[in-house]
Amino acid sequence: MDALLRCIQADITQMEVDAIVNAANSGLLGGGGVDGAIHRAAGPALLEACRALGGCPTGEARLTPGFNLKAAYVIHTVGPVWQGGGHGEAALLAACYRNSLELARLHEARSIAFPAISCGVYGYPLEAACELAVRELRSWLAERPHALREVWLVAFDTRALDAYRRALS
Ligand code: ADP
């Protein structure tokens, strides 16, 4: 069966999926926004696991257990900081989605939830980021129709939810 790609307004830390994606920073040592929320919900063992990874370059992804989360795994990916669009931001953001999906597949996760990577303090324009996410996820899933069962785009607020709905329609 082909994977379902859907959006939902939710706190990603509460998602009952095999893997949730964290919009981390390159140090992987926690931060604000969704990163802080995930570390709080997962518990201090997550920071220890992240410390052992020694960081992650922009566009790449790393996997840890989910510890106290409902999700078995956290996939930490580092989105680009928006610098006007002429610094490879789109290619880097696309790489975040693809590398996160690859890691999920490698670990046999069947369901995954993404936050709006780079759309908070990293300043990526929301509409463009949501369109890019949908485009990348659809093309990856089309190439691997049996790799995943469900993929969630998690909006934290109604503005993001509207942007995902437009991108999906
Ligand atoms: P970045 O540094 O990649 O911009 P942020 O954490 O600042 O990451 O924001 C990324 C997105 O995650 C924003 O759209 C923000 O509204 C959203 N977000 C923040 N907290 C949560 C949460 N608990 N669940 C889902 N999304 C969240």
GROMACS .gro file of C-alpha atoms and ligand atoms in nm:
model
  196
    1MET     CA    1   0.000   0.000   0.000
    2ASP     CA    2   0.120   0.351  -0.076
    3ALA     CA    3   0.212   0.566   0.222
    4LEU     CA    4  -0.036   0.826   0.334
    5LEU     CA    5   0.092   1.184   0.349
    6ARG     CA    6  -0.122   1.402   0.575
    7CYS     CA    7  -0.105   1.717   0.783
    8ILE     CA    8  -0.225   1.768   1.139
    9GLN     CA    9  -0.215   2.047   1.397
   10ALA     CA   10  -0.049   1.897   1.703
   11ASP     CA   11   0.239   1.898   1.948
   12ILE     CA   12   0.485   1.664   1.778
   13THR     CA   13   0.603   1.526   2.114
   14GLN     CA   14   0.259   1.363   2.152
   15MET     CA   15   0.254   1.189   1.814
   16GLU     CA   16   0.211   0.811   1.823
   17VAL     CA   17   0.444   0.724   1.540
   18ASP     CA   18   0.760   0.518   1.509
   19ALA     CA   19   0.981   0.823   1.456
   20ILE     CA   20   0.949   1.196   1.511
   21VAL     CA   21   1.183   1.439   1.341
   22ASN     CA   22   1.354   1.712   1.542
   23ALA     CA   23   1.449   2.047   1.389
   24ALA     CA   24   1.782   2.051   1.572
   25ASN     CA   25   2.084   2.276   1.553
   26SER     CA   26   2.424   2.150   1.443
   27GLY     CA   27   2.554   2.097   1.796
   28LEU     CA   28   2.266   1.858   1.873
   29LEU     CA   29   2.274   1.982   2.230
   30GLY     CA   30   1.917   2.102   2.253
   31GLY     CA   31   1.771   2.447   2.206
   32GLY     CA   32   1.440   2.629   2.190
   33GLY     CA   33   1.129   2.567   1.985
   34VAL     CA   34   1.048   2.213   1.885
   35ASP     CA   35   1.397   2.098   1.988
   36GLY     CA   36   1.341   2.210   2.347
   37ALA     CA   37   0.995   2.054   2.356
   38ILE     CA   38   1.130   1.719   2.232
   39HIS     CA   39   1.414   1.716   2.486
   40ARG     CA   40   1.173   1.798   2.771
   41ALA     CA   41   0.933   1.523   2.669
   42ALA     CA   42   1.201   1.261   2.599
   43GLY     CA   43   1.391   1.322   2.924
   44PRO     CA   44   1.761   1.382   2.999
   45ALA     CA   45   1.877   1.057   2.839
   46LEU     CA   46   1.812   1.216   2.500
   47LEU     CA   47   2.073   1.485   2.562
   48GLU     CA   48   2.327   1.217   2.658
   49ALA     CA   49   2.254   1.024   2.338
   50CYS     CA   50   2.286   1.343   2.134
   51ARG     CA   51   2.613   1.437   2.300
   52ALA     CA   52   2.760   1.105   2.189
   53LEU     CA   53   2.678   1.186   1.825
   54GLY     CA   54   2.914   1.484   1.819
   55GLY     CA   55   2.698   1.715   1.611
   56CYS     CA   56   2.537   1.706   1.268
   57PRO     CA   57   2.603   1.920   0.960
   58THR     CA   58   2.320   2.120   0.801
   59GLY     CA   59   2.109   1.904   0.570
   60GLU     CA   60   2.208   1.576   0.735
   61ALA     CA   61   2.022   1.366   0.993
   62ARG     CA   62   2.106   1.149   1.295
   63LEU     CA   63   1.896   0.897   1.488
   64THR     CA   64   1.856   0.837   1.861
   65PRO     CA   65   1.604   0.642   2.067
   66GLY     CA   66   1.292   0.832   2.175
   67PHE     CA   67   1.335   0.747   2.544
   68ASN     CA   68   1.022   0.874   2.726
   69LEU     CA   69   0.845   0.968   2.404
   70LYS     CA   70   0.574   0.754   2.248
   71ALA     CA   71   0.793   0.748   1.937
   72ALA     CA   72   1.065   0.481   1.937
   73TYR     CA   73   1.307   0.712   1.755
   74VAL     CA   74   1.399   1.076   1.722
   75ILE     CA   75   1.556   1.172   1.392
   76HIS     CA   76   1.753   1.493   1.442
   77THR     CA   77   1.801   1.697   1.131
   78VAL     CA   78   1.958   2.040   1.094
   79GLY     CA   79   1.772   2.278   0.868
   80PRO     CA   80   1.932   2.576   0.695
   81VAL     CA   81   1.916   2.926   0.839
   82TRP     CA   82   1.726   3.140   0.586
   83GLN     CA   83   1.962   3.397   0.434
   84GLY     CA   84   1.742   3.524   0.153
   85GLY     CA   85   1.727   3.208  -0.055
   86GLY     CA   86   2.051   3.245  -0.250
   87HIS     CA   87   2.265   3.033  -0.020
   88GLY     CA   88   2.145   2.686  -0.109
   89GLU     CA   89   1.868   2.692   0.150
   90ALA     CA   90   1.617   2.500  -0.063
   91ALA     CA   91   1.861   2.221  -0.148
   92LEU     CA   92   1.962   2.191   0.216
   93LEU     CA   93   1.603   2.179   0.337
   94ALA     CA   94   1.521   1.916   0.073
   95ALA     CA   95   1.819   1.714   0.197
   96CYS     CA   96   1.680   1.728   0.552
   97TYR     CA   97   1.357   1.564   0.438
   98ARG     CA   98   1.526   1.301   0.224
   99ASN     CA   99   1.796   1.212   0.476
  100SER     CA  100   1.537   1.183   0.754
  101LEU     CA  101   1.324   0.950   0.541
  102GLU     CA  102   1.629   0.738   0.458
  103LEU     CA  103   1.717   0.700   0.827
  104ALA     CA  104   1.358   0.604   0.909
  105ARG     CA  105   1.366   0.341   0.637
  106LEU     CA  106   1.701   0.205   0.752
  107HIS     CA  107   1.560   0.153   1.101
  108GLU     CA  108   1.237   0.006   0.968
  109ALA     CA  109   1.021   0.284   1.107
  110ARG     CA  110   0.684   0.264   0.932
  111SER     CA  111   0.540   0.596   1.045
  112ILE     CA  112   0.712   0.933   1.081
  113ALA     CA  113   0.613   1.288   1.180
  114PHE     CA  114   0.790   1.604   1.065
  115PRO     CA  115   0.779   1.953   1.217
  116ALA     CA  116   0.812   2.257   0.990
  117ILE     CA  117   1.192   2.236   0.975
  118SER     CA  118   1.363   2.580   0.962
  119CYS     CA  119   1.030   2.767   0.987
  120GLY     CA  120   1.082   2.896   1.341
  121VAL     CA  121   1.392   3.088   1.450
  122TYR     CA  122   1.575   2.979   1.132
  123GLY     CA  123   1.333   3.201   0.939
  124TYR     CA  124   1.255   2.996   0.627
  125PRO     CA  125   0.940   3.135   0.460
  126LEU     CA  126   0.655   2.911   0.568
  127GLU     CA  127   0.466   2.875   0.238
  128ALA     CA  128   0.781   2.790   0.044
  129ALA     CA  129   0.897   2.545   0.309
  130CYS     CA  130   0.562   2.364   0.317
  131GLU     CA  131   0.554   2.338  -0.062
  132LEU     CA  132   0.909   2.205  -0.064
  133ALA     CA  133   0.829   1.951   0.209
  134VAL     CA  134   0.528   1.816   0.020
  135ARG     CA  135   0.723   1.801  -0.307
  136GLU     CA  136   1.020   1.617  -0.152
  137LEU     CA  137   0.809   1.375   0.050
  138ARG     CA  138   0.588   1.292  -0.248
  139SER     CA  139   0.879   1.227  -0.480
  140TRP     CA  140   1.065   1.014  -0.224
  141LEU     CA  141   0.751   0.814  -0.147
  142ALA     CA  142   0.673   0.768  -0.516
  143GLU     CA  143   1.016   0.612  -0.565
  144ARG     CA  144   0.969   0.384  -0.261
  145PRO     CA  145   0.597   0.312  -0.236
  146HIS     CA  146   0.631   0.042   0.030
  147ALA     CA  147   0.896   0.199   0.253
  148LEU     CA  148   0.659   0.379   0.491
  149ARG     CA  149   0.298   0.347   0.600
  150GLU     CA  150   0.224   0.703   0.711
  151VAL     CA  151   0.395   1.040   0.700
  152TRP     CA  152   0.264   1.332   0.906
  153LEU     CA  153   0.336   1.700   0.852
  154VAL     CA  154   0.284   1.848   1.196
  155ALA     CA  155   0.174   2.211   1.220
  156PHE     CA  156   0.210   2.378   1.557
  157ASP     CA  157  -0.032   2.659   1.472
  158THR     CA  158  -0.319   2.727   1.230
  159ARG     CA  159  -0.098   2.932   0.999
  160ALA     CA  160   0.127   2.632   0.937
  161LEU     CA  161  -0.173   2.402   0.907
  162ASP     CA  162  -0.322   2.626   0.637
  163ALA     CA  163   0.010   2.631   0.452
  164TYR     CA  164   0.032   2.251   0.460
  165ARG     CA  165  -0.329   2.218   0.343
  166ARG     CA  166  -0.259   2.446   0.048
  167ALA     CA  167   0.060   2.259  -0.037
  168LEU     CA  168  -0.117   1.922  -0.022
  169SER     CA  169  -0.415   2.026  -0.233
  170ADP     P1  170   1.412   2.598   1.342
  170ADP     O1  171   1.529   2.639   1.425
  170ADP     O2  172   1.445   2.483   1.249
  170ADP     O3  173   1.347   2.714   1.272
  170ADP     P2  174   1.202   2.593   1.548
  170ADP     O4  175   1.189   2.494   1.657
  170ADP     O5  176   1.232   2.734   1.587
  170ADP     O6  177   1.310   2.533   1.446
  170ADP     O7  178   1.067   2.592   1.464
  170ADP     C1  179   1.034   2.493   1.371
  170ADP     C2  180   0.883   2.478   1.366
  170ADP     O8  181   0.841   2.395   1.474
  170ADP     C3  182   0.804   2.608   1.378
  170ADP     O9  183   0.704   2.608   1.276
  170ADP     C4  184   0.741   2.598   1.517
  170ADP    O10  185   0.614   2.662   1.522
  170ADP     C5  186   0.724   2.449   1.531
  170ADP     N1  187   0.711   2.394   1.667
  170ADP     C6  188   0.753   2.445   1.785
  170ADP     N2  189   0.721   2.364   1.887
  170ADP     C7  190   0.658   2.256   1.833
  170ADP     C8  191   0.599   2.137   1.886
  170ADP     N3  192   0.600   2.108   2.016
  170ADP     N4  193   0.541   2.050   1.798
  170ADP     C9  194   0.539   2.076   1.666
  170ADP     N5  195   0.594   2.184   1.610
  170ADP    C10  196   0.651   2.275   1.693
   0.00000   0.00000   0.00000
